[in-house]
Amino acid sequence: MTDVNDVNDLNDGVRDRYDLAVIGAGPAGFAAAVTAADAGLAVVILDAGRAAGGQFYRQPAAALRAARPDRLHHGWRAYTAWTGRLAAHVAAGTINHLTDHHVWTVERLDADAADGRGLAGAGSATAETAASPGTLFAVHAVIGAGGATGRAVQASAVLLATGAYERQLPFPGWTLPGVVTAGGAQAQLKDSLVVPGRRVVVAGTGPLLLSVAASLALAGAKVPAVVEAADPLRYARHAKALALNPGKLIEGAGYAATLVRHGIPVRPRHVVVAAHGERRVEAVSIARTDRAGRPVPGRERMITCDALAVGYGLDAQLEIALELGCGTRREPDGGWVLTVDAQQRTGVPGVWAAGETTGVGGAQLALIEGELAAHSIAATLPAGGFAVRAAGASRPGRAMSQTAQPSAGDGGETGSADRVGPVAAAGRSVGSAARPGRKVAKLVRRRARLRAFADVLQQVHTLPERWSDNLRADTAVCRCEEVPYAAVRDAVTDLGATDSRSVKLLTRAGMGWCQGRMCGTAVQCLVGELTGGEAKAAPAARPLACPVPLGVLAEGAFAPAAPASGTSPAPAAAAPPHAERPADPPD
Amino acid sequence: MTGTPRDLVAARPGPEFTVRVDGRPVPALPGQTLAAVLWAAGITAWRTSRVTGEPRGAFCGIGACFDCLITVNGVRDQRACLVRPEPGDEVRTRD
């Protein structure tokens, strides 16, 4: 066996085996990594970004030398506290943070993997599906966006903290340059200190819009309007959940105050019905909606702008989880997320999930879920992890790793008393575990409160019911493959397609570069409308979560134990994300 | 209208440099994504869609949609919203 890191000739202190691999370094990921390392586990984080933070806490590039990055962020103090602890662990070698690593799949290597897929879709996680110390995974990543080098690391447990991307709905003109996602406008602003235009209309639905509009205004852009599809009166039905979350209300009030200060009007119960322009957006038409969510005829008006930042909520990024066979459930706003139990365990042994992947609810909730997942993982792995923690240890055998080393003294802030009970004793919930620490119990309560708040947001900010009334026959539904609405409609009404998959095969909608991330919701809603059936079917698994160069696939990435083959020359182009898997995983 | 994003966060970036976009010099700050460099130069479209030949640029801004694909130093299909250019980089928009 050759060390996996030798395969890529990388000598950066990365071990070949960890207790825990955290995928994603957003709030859920870094909170989990720090908490698990505090408990003595050897942790690796793999993340596509250059710095911990994810999309919410996306940082300006270091070379831009921003003295006050906090001015673009809410919850800055929590971020600096967590990342300070992360930096200490990284310096001590107890966490390896692999930046610019784009994970494309997670492979089960343990003996149970052969029948492990049978656990797939086990919607409800139970104690018996919790990690046994025997689980082992290989996490495969490409280094750099479109990079030609791959790397695989092994870990006993995996935490999926892959976050979310923005949900979109097509409308005439939405492919015009200058029409960008609200989250994307925010990300490029936080990261690279730019705005997409001078006059930026912000539109769609959800709490993100206020935050984006406030950031853009603070950064000097003119925001002529925030166009919000939802009816704010619907908040009145949920007074209790709102009252229990004063911090969240203050956050919202802060954004609202910024909008008032900059004279930005919010137009509730309005939608963008079209974007206009030749080579870029020059104006948008907005319309008031009636009670059914249908634009009221004659109530349209035009707003001139040079950019539109739009988004209709968030969809969890589930590619890796679905490929592992994790079960899903549907949220109040129609999005699909992973099913987890009270300890953040998915139905697949050894796989935990936290943050937006388990229910879209914001950074504060993600931090708590990450922390809770780490407590559960630390309680599950044998007495604080495997022997590989010893500095410079060579690859230990499985037998050695089973003889767990005691980790007393490593505990950091999280003593064993704060741990969730051992897995054998763990019931269905953290709360009912044998000796729930006071800290865990407090986290569980805060999680419940924040989830209730998130549910309210989702019930208020649903997709506008009649959004598809705006579509014209030639409006592109799928941006990548340029599939017009007429083709989707005909696939259902003339060709008899009854689900998204058939529509995809008939029209290519969702088959392009983005793999349906941008059009998936729209196609599913359209199929539902046109057939009168269920609006959304559970998302399907795809073999690769991001484009992987053929060279990396050919290098035997599914067989990480293969002898080193050196680095392959970079292919001219990344393989399309729908490239066929070249080989089945080894048994 | 108030200041700029740089004013807001009190940024003191390293020295500006130049990338060539279809041969034309475009200023860039160290660390910025290519999409940001292009936006700052007022460029929002840098790709032509394959079927209808429409102009396209960055859409999702976080690497998920692949609408912002661009050629950097001869390597095609780079995501402009993720790639961070370096001095002297040659960018082509119509490949």
Short mmCIF file of N, CA and C in Angstrom, two decimals, chain A residues 50 55 58 61 63-69 71-72 102 145-146 164-165 168 174-181 183-185 187-189 191-196 198 215 217-222 262 278-280 310 317 476 479-482 513-514 517-518 547 572-573, chain B residues 1-15 29-37 39-40 42-67 69 74-84 94:
data_model
loop_
_atom_site.label_atom_id
_atom_site.label_comp_id
_atom_site.label_asym_id
_atom_site.label_seq_id
_atom_site.Cartn_x
_atom_site.Cartn_y
_atom_site.Cartn_z
N ARG A 50 -10.62 29.38 0.01
CA ARG A 50 -9.24 29.59 0.44
C ARG A 50 -9.15 29.82 1.93
N GLN A 55 -19.88 30.35 2.33
CA GLN A 55 -20.45 31.49 1.62
C GLN A 55 -20.85 32.59 2.58
N ARG A 58 -17.81 34.51 3.92
CA ARG A 58 -16.78 34.58 2.89
C ARG A 58 -15.92 35.83 3.13
N ALA A 61 -10.24 38.47 -0.15
CA ALA A 61 -8.93 37.87 -0.42
C ALA A 61 -7.88 38.57 0.43
N ALA A 63 -4.89 39.36 -0.05
CA ALA A 63 -4.08 40.37 -0.72
C ALA A 63 -4.81 41.70 -0.85
N LEU A 64 -6.13 41.70 -0.63
CA LEU A 64 -6.86 42.97 -0.69
C LEU A 64 -6.71 43.75 0.62
N ARG A 65 -6.17 43.10 1.62
CA ARG A 65 -5.84 43.71 2.91
C ARG A 65 -6.96 44.63 3.43
N ALA A 66 -8.08 44.00 3.69
CA ALA A 66 -9.22 44.73 4.23
C ALA A 66 -9.06 44.87 5.75
N ALA A 67 -9.04 46.11 6.22
CA ALA A 67 -8.90 46.34 7.67
C ALA A 67 -10.21 46.09 8.40
N ARG A 68 -11.34 46.30 7.71
CA ARG A 68 -12.65 46.16 8.37
C ARG A 68 -13.58 45.22 7.61
N PRO A 69 -13.18 43.96 7.46
CA PRO A 69 -14.07 43.02 6.75
C PRO A 69 -15.38 42.81 7.49
N ARG A 71 -17.46 44.85 8.36
CA ARG A 71 -18.56 45.71 7.90
C ARG A 71 -19.43 45.04 6.85
N LEU A 72 -18.97 43.93 6.31
CA LEU A 72 -19.81 43.19 5.35
C LEU A 72 -20.38 41.92 5.99
N HIS A 102 -11.75 20.61 -4.04
CA HIS A 102 -13.13 20.43 -4.50
C HIS A 102 -13.47 18.94 -4.43
N ALA A 145 -9.92 24.86 -8.77
CA ALA A 145 -11.07 24.80 -9.67
C ALA A 145 -10.56 24.44 -11.06
N GLY A 146 -11.00 23.32 -11.57
CA GLY A 146 -10.51 22.90 -12.88
C GLY A 146 -9.07 22.40 -12.83
N ALA A 164 -25.26 25.20 0.70
CA ALA A 164 -26.39 25.37 -0.21
C ALA A 164 -26.01 26.33 -1.31
N TYR A 165 -26.76 26.27 -2.38
CA TYR A 165 -26.66 27.32 -3.40
C TYR A 165 -28.06 27.86 -3.62
N GLN A 168 -33.30 29.10 -8.10
CA GLN A 168 -33.65 30.07 -9.13
C GLN A 168 -34.92 29.68 -9.85
N TRP A 174 -33.77 36.19 -18.05
CA TRP A 174 -32.91 35.85 -16.90
C TRP A 174 -31.53 35.38 -17.30
N THR A 175 -31.31 35.14 -18.60
CA THR A 175 -29.96 34.76 -19.03
C THR A 175 -29.13 35.97 -19.45
N LEU A 176 -29.71 37.18 -19.41
CA LEU A 176 -28.95 38.36 -19.81
C LEU A 176 -27.78 38.60 -18.86
N PRO A 177 -26.62 38.94 -19.39
CA PRO A 177 -25.52 39.35 -18.51
C PRO A 177 -25.96 40.51 -17.62
N GLY A 178 -25.52 40.47 -16.38
CA GLY A 178 -25.96 41.48 -15.41
C GLY A 178 -27.07 40.95 -14.52
N VAL A 179 -27.75 39.89 -14.96
CA VAL A 179 -28.66 39.18 -14.07
C VAL A 179 -27.83 38.15 -13.33
N VAL A 180 -27.73 38.31 -12.02
CA VAL A 180 -26.89 37.42 -11.22
C VAL A 180 -27.69 36.94 -10.02
N THR A 181 -27.20 35.90 -9.38
CA THR A 181 -27.89 35.46 -8.17
C THR A 181 -27.60 36.44 -7.05
N GLY A 183 -27.10 35.76 -3.94
CA GLY A 183 -25.99 35.24 -3.16
C GLY A 183 -24.66 35.41 -3.89
N GLY A 184 -24.69 35.30 -5.20
CA GLY A 184 -23.47 35.47 -5.98
C GLY A 184 -22.97 36.90 -5.94
N ALA A 185 -23.91 37.85 -6.02
CA ALA A 185 -23.52 39.26 -5.91
C ALA A 185 -22.86 39.50 -4.55
N ALA A 187 -21.43 37.21 -2.63
CA ALA A 187 -20.17 36.46 -2.53
C ALA A 187 -19.03 37.23 -3.19
N GLN A 188 -19.27 37.76 -4.39
CA GLN A 188 -18.21 38.49 -5.08
C GLN A 188 -17.89 39.80 -4.37
N LEU A 189 -18.89 40.39 -3.74
CA LEU A 189 -18.65 41.61 -2.97
C LEU A 189 -17.77 41.30 -1.75
N ASP A 191 -15.87 38.77 -1.24
CA ASP A 191 -14.61 38.14 -1.62
C ASP A 191 -13.67 39.11 -2.32
N SER A 192 -14.20 39.80 -3.32
CA SER A 192 -13.33 40.56 -4.23
C SER A 192 -13.65 42.04 -4.28
N LEU A 193 -14.59 42.47 -3.41
CA LEU A 193 -14.90 43.90 -3.27
C LEU A 193 -15.36 44.54 -4.58
N VAL A 194 -16.30 43.87 -5.22
CA VAL A 194 -16.92 44.45 -6.41
C VAL A 194 -18.43 44.32 -6.31
N VAL A 195 -19.12 45.16 -7.05
CA VAL A 195 -20.56 45.05 -7.19
C VAL A 195 -20.88 44.80 -8.66
N PRO A 196 -21.99 44.10 -8.95
CA PRO A 196 -22.24 43.72 -10.35
C PRO A 196 -22.69 44.89 -11.21
N ARG A 198 -24.09 49.48 -11.13
CA ARG A 198 -24.26 50.71 -10.34
C ARG A 198 -25.66 50.81 -9.77
N SER A 215 -25.93 45.13 1.94
CA SER A 215 -24.50 45.08 1.60
C SER A 215 -24.20 45.90 0.36
N ALA A 217 -25.84 48.37 -0.88
CA ALA A 217 -26.00 49.80 -0.61
C ALA A 217 -24.79 50.33 0.16
N LEU A 218 -24.36 49.58 1.17
CA LEU A 218 -23.19 50.01 1.95
C LEU A 218 -21.95 50.11 1.07
N ALA A 219 -21.90 49.25 0.04
CA ALA A 219 -20.73 49.23 -0.84
C ALA A 219 -20.84 50.25 -1.97
N GLY A 220 -21.89 51.06 -1.94
CA GLY A 220 -21.96 52.17 -2.87
C GLY A 220 -22.87 51.99 -4.07
N ALA A 221 -23.49 50.81 -4.18
CA ALA A 221 -24.41 50.62 -5.30
C ALA A 221 -25.75 51.27 -4.97
N LYS A 222 -26.44 51.72 -6.00
CA LYS A 222 -27.80 52.21 -5.82
C LYS A 222 -28.73 51.01 -5.95
N HIS A 262 -30.76 54.19 3.35
CA HIS A 262 -30.38 54.41 1.96
C HIS A 262 -31.59 54.65 1.05
N GLU A 278 -30.21 44.38 -24.37
CA GLU A 278 -29.62 43.76 -25.55
C GLU A 278 -28.44 42.87 -25.14
N ARG A 279 -27.32 43.50 -24.83
CA ARG A 279 -26.15 42.69 -24.45
C ARG A 279 -25.98 42.59 -22.94
N ARG A 280 -26.79 43.34 -22.20
CA ARG A 280 -26.84 43.18 -20.75
C ARG A 280 -28.17 43.73 -20.27
N VAL A 310 -30.94 38.18 -7.98
CA VAL A 310 -32.21 37.49 -7.78
C VAL A 310 -32.00 36.12 -7.14
N GLN A 317 -26.88 21.57 -0.97
CA GLN A 317 -25.97 20.93 -1.92
C GLN A 317 -25.81 19.47 -1.49
N ALA A 476 -35.63 30.40 -21.86
CA ALA A 476 -34.78 29.27 -21.50
C ALA A 476 -35.10 28.83 -20.07
N ARG A 479 -30.46 26.85 -18.49
CA ARG A 479 -29.50 27.82 -19.04
C ARG A 479 -28.38 27.13 -19.81
N CYS A 480 -27.90 26.01 -19.29
CA CYS A 480 -26.72 25.36 -19.89
C CYS A 480 -27.04 24.82 -21.28
N GLU A 481 -28.11 24.07 -21.37
CA GLU A 481 -28.45 23.42 -22.64
C GLU A 481 -29.43 24.25 -23.45
N GLU A 482 -29.78 25.42 -22.92
CA GLU A 482 -30.68 26.36 -23.60
C GLU A 482 -31.98 25.68 -24.05
N TRP A 513 -23.61 21.63 -17.88
CA TRP A 513 -22.52 21.82 -16.93
C TRP A 513 -23.01 21.86 -15.49
N CYS A 514 -24.11 22.54 -15.23
CA CYS A 514 -24.48 22.74 -13.83
C CYS A 514 -25.24 21.55 -13.28
N ARG A 517 -28.51 22.22 -11.29
CA ARG A 517 -28.56 23.01 -10.07
C ARG A 517 -29.39 24.27 -10.27
N MET A 518 -29.30 24.87 -11.46
CA MET A 518 -30.02 26.12 -11.70
C MET A 518 -31.47 25.88 -12.14
N PRO A 547 -16.83 18.87 -11.62
CA PRO A 547 -16.08 18.35 -12.78
C PRO A 547 -14.74 17.76 -12.33
N ALA A 572 -7.00 19.00 -21.63
CA ALA A 572 -7.32 20.32 -22.17
C ALA A 572 -8.54 20.91 -21.48
N ALA A 573 -9.45 20.05 -21.09
CA ALA A 573 -10.65 20.56 -20.45
C ALA A 573 -11.07 19.59 -19.36
N MET B 1 -25.66 57.84 -2.74
CA MET B 1 -24.46 57.07 -3.04
C MET B 1 -23.35 57.40 -2.06
N THR B 2 -22.79 56.38 -1.49
CA THR B 2 -21.66 56.60 -0.60
C THR B 2 -20.38 56.17 -1.32
N GLY B 3 -19.59 55.39 -0.65
CA GLY B 3 -18.27 55.09 -1.19
C GLY B 3 -18.23 53.88 -2.08
N THR B 4 -17.14 53.18 -1.97
CA THR B 4 -16.90 51.99 -2.77
C THR B 4 -16.75 50.81 -1.82
N PRO B 5 -16.79 49.60 -2.38
CA PRO B 5 -16.55 48.44 -1.51
C PRO B 5 -15.21 48.52 -0.80
N ARG B 6 -14.21 49.07 -1.49
CA ARG B 6 -12.89 49.16 -0.86
C ARG B 6 -12.89 50.13 0.30
N ASP B 7 -13.60 51.25 0.14
CA ASP B 7 -13.73 52.20 1.26
C ASP B 7 -14.42 51.54 2.44
N LEU B 8 -15.48 50.79 2.12
CA LEU B 8 -16.31 50.20 3.18
C LEU B 8 -15.47 49.34 4.11
N VAL B 9 -14.62 48.52 3.57
CA VAL B 9 -13.86 47.59 4.41
C VAL B 9 -12.42 48.08 4.66
N ALA B 10 -12.18 49.34 4.31
CA ALA B 10 -10.86 49.95 4.52
C ALA B 10 -9.74 49.08 3.95
N ALA B 11 -9.89 48.73 2.68
CA ALA B 11 -8.90 47.85 2.04
C ALA B 11 -7.70 48.65 1.57
N ARG B 12 -6.52 48.05 1.75
CA ARG B 12 -5.28 48.62 1.22
C ARG B 12 -4.64 47.55 0.34
N PRO B 13 -5.23 47.34 -0.83
CA PRO B 13 -4.77 46.21 -1.64
C PRO B 13 -3.32 46.38 -2.09
N GLY B 14 -2.73 45.24 -2.44
CA GLY B 14 -1.40 45.27 -3.04
C GLY B 14 -1.48 45.98 -4.39
N PRO B 15 -0.34 46.18 -5.04
CA PRO B 15 -0.32 46.97 -6.27
C PRO B 15 -1.17 46.34 -7.38
N LEU B 29 -6.76 43.67 -9.16
CA LEU B 29 -6.14 43.75 -7.84
C LEU B 29 -5.77 42.35 -7.39
N PRO B 30 -4.66 42.21 -6.68
CA PRO B 30 -4.26 40.87 -6.25
C PRO B 30 -5.33 40.23 -5.38
N GLY B 31 -5.65 38.99 -5.68
CA GLY B 31 -6.62 38.25 -4.87
C GLY B 31 -8.02 38.23 -5.45
N GLN B 32 -8.34 39.17 -6.32
CA GLN B 32 -9.70 39.22 -6.88
C GLN B 32 -9.95 38.04 -7.81
N THR B 33 -11.22 37.62 -7.88
CA THR B 33 -11.58 36.63 -8.89
C THR B 33 -11.59 37.29 -10.25
N LEU B 34 -11.49 36.46 -11.28
CA LEU B 34 -11.53 37.01 -12.64
C LEU B 34 -12.88 37.65 -12.94
N ALA B 35 -13.95 37.05 -12.43
CA ALA B 35 -15.27 37.66 -12.64
C ALA B 35 -15.30 39.05 -12.03
N ALA B 36 -14.71 39.21 -10.85
CA ALA B 36 -14.69 40.52 -10.20
C ALA B 36 -13.87 41.51 -11.00
N VAL B 37 -12.74 41.06 -11.53
CA VAL B 37 -11.89 41.93 -12.35
C VAL B 37 -12.69 42.42 -13.57
N TRP B 39 -16.04 42.47 -13.92
CA TRP B 39 -17.13 43.37 -13.48
C TRP B 39 -16.60 44.77 -13.21
N ALA B 40 -15.46 44.83 -12.53
CA ALA B 40 -14.91 46.14 -12.18
C ALA B 40 -14.56 46.94 -13.43
N GLY B 42 -16.35 46.85 -16.03
CA GLY B 42 -17.60 47.06 -16.75
C GLY B 42 -17.94 45.97 -17.75
N ILE B 43 -17.22 44.86 -17.68
CA ILE B 43 -17.47 43.75 -18.61
C ILE B 43 -18.38 42.75 -17.92
N THR B 44 -19.57 42.52 -18.45
CA THR B 44 -20.48 41.55 -17.82
C THR B 44 -20.71 40.33 -18.69
N ALA B 45 -20.34 40.39 -19.98
CA ALA B 45 -20.55 39.25 -20.88
C ALA B 45 -19.20 38.80 -21.42
N TRP B 46 -18.92 37.49 -21.35
CA TRP B 46 -17.64 37.03 -21.92
C TRP B 46 -17.76 35.63 -22.50
N ARG B 47 -18.97 35.20 -22.73
CA ARG B 47 -19.14 33.89 -23.34
C ARG B 47 -20.31 33.99 -24.30
N THR B 48 -20.31 33.16 -25.32
CA THR B 48 -21.44 33.11 -26.25
C THR B 48 -22.07 31.74 -26.11
N SER B 49 -23.37 31.71 -25.88
CA SER B 49 -24.02 30.41 -25.67
C SER B 49 -24.00 29.61 -26.97
N ARG B 50 -23.95 28.30 -26.82
CA ARG B 50 -23.70 27.45 -27.98
C ARG B 50 -24.87 27.36 -28.94
N VAL B 51 -26.09 27.37 -28.41
CA VAL B 51 -27.25 27.15 -29.27
C VAL B 51 -27.74 28.44 -29.90
N THR B 52 -28.03 29.43 -29.08
CA THR B 52 -28.63 30.66 -29.60
C THR B 52 -27.63 31.78 -29.79
N GLY B 53 -26.38 31.57 -29.36
CA GLY B 53 -25.37 32.59 -29.55
C GLY B 53 -25.57 33.83 -28.69
N GLU B 54 -26.25 33.66 -27.55
CA GLU B 54 -26.47 34.80 -26.67
C GLU B 54 -25.23 35.10 -25.84
N PRO B 55 -25.07 36.37 -25.46
CA PRO B 55 -23.97 36.70 -24.55
C PRO B 55 -24.26 36.17 -23.14
N ARG B 56 -23.23 35.70 -22.47
CA ARG B 56 -23.38 35.22 -21.09
C ARG B 56 -22.19 35.69 -20.27
N GLY B 57 -22.39 35.75 -18.95
CA GLY B 57 -21.31 36.09 -18.03
C GLY B 57 -21.50 35.33 -16.75
N ALA B 58 -21.08 35.92 -15.63
CA ALA B 58 -21.24 35.24 -14.34
C ALA B 58 -22.71 35.28 -13.94
N PHE B 59 -23.21 34.18 -13.40
CA PHE B 59 -24.58 34.16 -12.89
C PHE B 59 -24.59 33.82 -11.40
N CYS B 60 -24.16 32.60 -11.05
CA CYS B 60 -24.29 32.20 -9.64
C CYS B 60 -23.20 32.81 -8.76
N GLY B 61 -22.04 33.08 -9.34
CA GLY B 61 -20.98 33.74 -8.59
C GLY B 61 -20.28 32.89 -7.55
N ILE B 62 -20.65 31.60 -7.43
CA ILE B 62 -20.02 30.74 -6.41
C ILE B 62 -19.56 29.41 -7.00
N GLY B 63 -19.45 29.33 -8.31
CA GLY B 63 -18.89 28.12 -8.91
C GLY B 63 -19.88 27.01 -9.18
N ALA B 64 -21.18 27.26 -9.04
CA ALA B 64 -22.16 26.19 -9.20
C ALA B 64 -22.77 26.11 -10.60
N CYS B 65 -22.84 27.24 -11.32
CA CYS B 65 -23.65 27.24 -12.55
C CYS B 65 -22.81 27.08 -13.83
N PHE B 66 -21.55 27.36 -13.81
CA PHE B 66 -20.67 27.19 -14.98
C PHE B 66 -21.05 28.09 -16.15
N ASP B 67 -21.81 29.16 -15.90
CA ASP B 67 -22.15 30.06 -16.99
C ASP B 67 -21.00 30.99 -17.33
N LEU B 69 -17.81 30.41 -17.85
CA LEU B 69 -16.61 29.73 -18.35
C LEU B 69 -15.80 30.64 -19.27
N GLY B 74 -4.74 29.75 -22.12
CA GLY B 74 -4.94 28.61 -23.00
C GLY B 74 -5.73 27.46 -22.41
N VAL B 75 -6.01 27.52 -21.11
CA VAL B 75 -6.80 26.45 -20.49
C VAL B 75 -8.27 26.84 -20.56
N ARG B 76 -9.03 26.05 -21.27
CA ARG B 76 -10.43 26.40 -21.50
C ARG B 76 -11.29 26.04 -20.31
N ASP B 77 -12.51 26.57 -20.33
CA ASP B 77 -13.56 26.18 -19.40
C ASP B 77 -13.19 26.41 -17.93
N GLN B 78 -12.52 27.51 -17.67
CA GLN B 78 -12.27 27.91 -16.28
C GLN B 78 -13.46 28.72 -15.79
N ARG B 79 -13.81 28.54 -14.52
CA ARG B 79 -14.90 29.34 -13.95
C ARG B 79 -14.34 30.69 -13.51
N ALA B 80 -14.78 31.74 -14.18
CA ALA B 80 -14.25 33.08 -13.89
C ALA B 80 -14.55 33.51 -12.46
N CYS B 81 -15.63 32.99 -11.88
CA CYS B 81 -15.99 33.41 -10.52
C CYS B 81 -15.09 32.76 -9.48
N LEU B 82 -14.28 31.77 -9.87
CA LEU B 82 -13.40 31.10 -8.93
C LEU B 82 -11.93 31.38 -9.20
N VAL B 83 -11.59 31.53 -10.48
CA VAL B 83 -10.18 31.69 -10.86
C VAL B 83 -9.67 33.06 -10.41
N ARG B 84 -8.44 33.09 -9.91
CA ARG B 84 -7.85 34.36 -9.47
C ARG B 84 -6.65 34.66 -10.35
N ARG B 94 -13.90 34.15 -26.14
CA ARG B 94 -14.84 33.60 -27.14
C ARG B 94 -14.48 32.19 -27.57
#
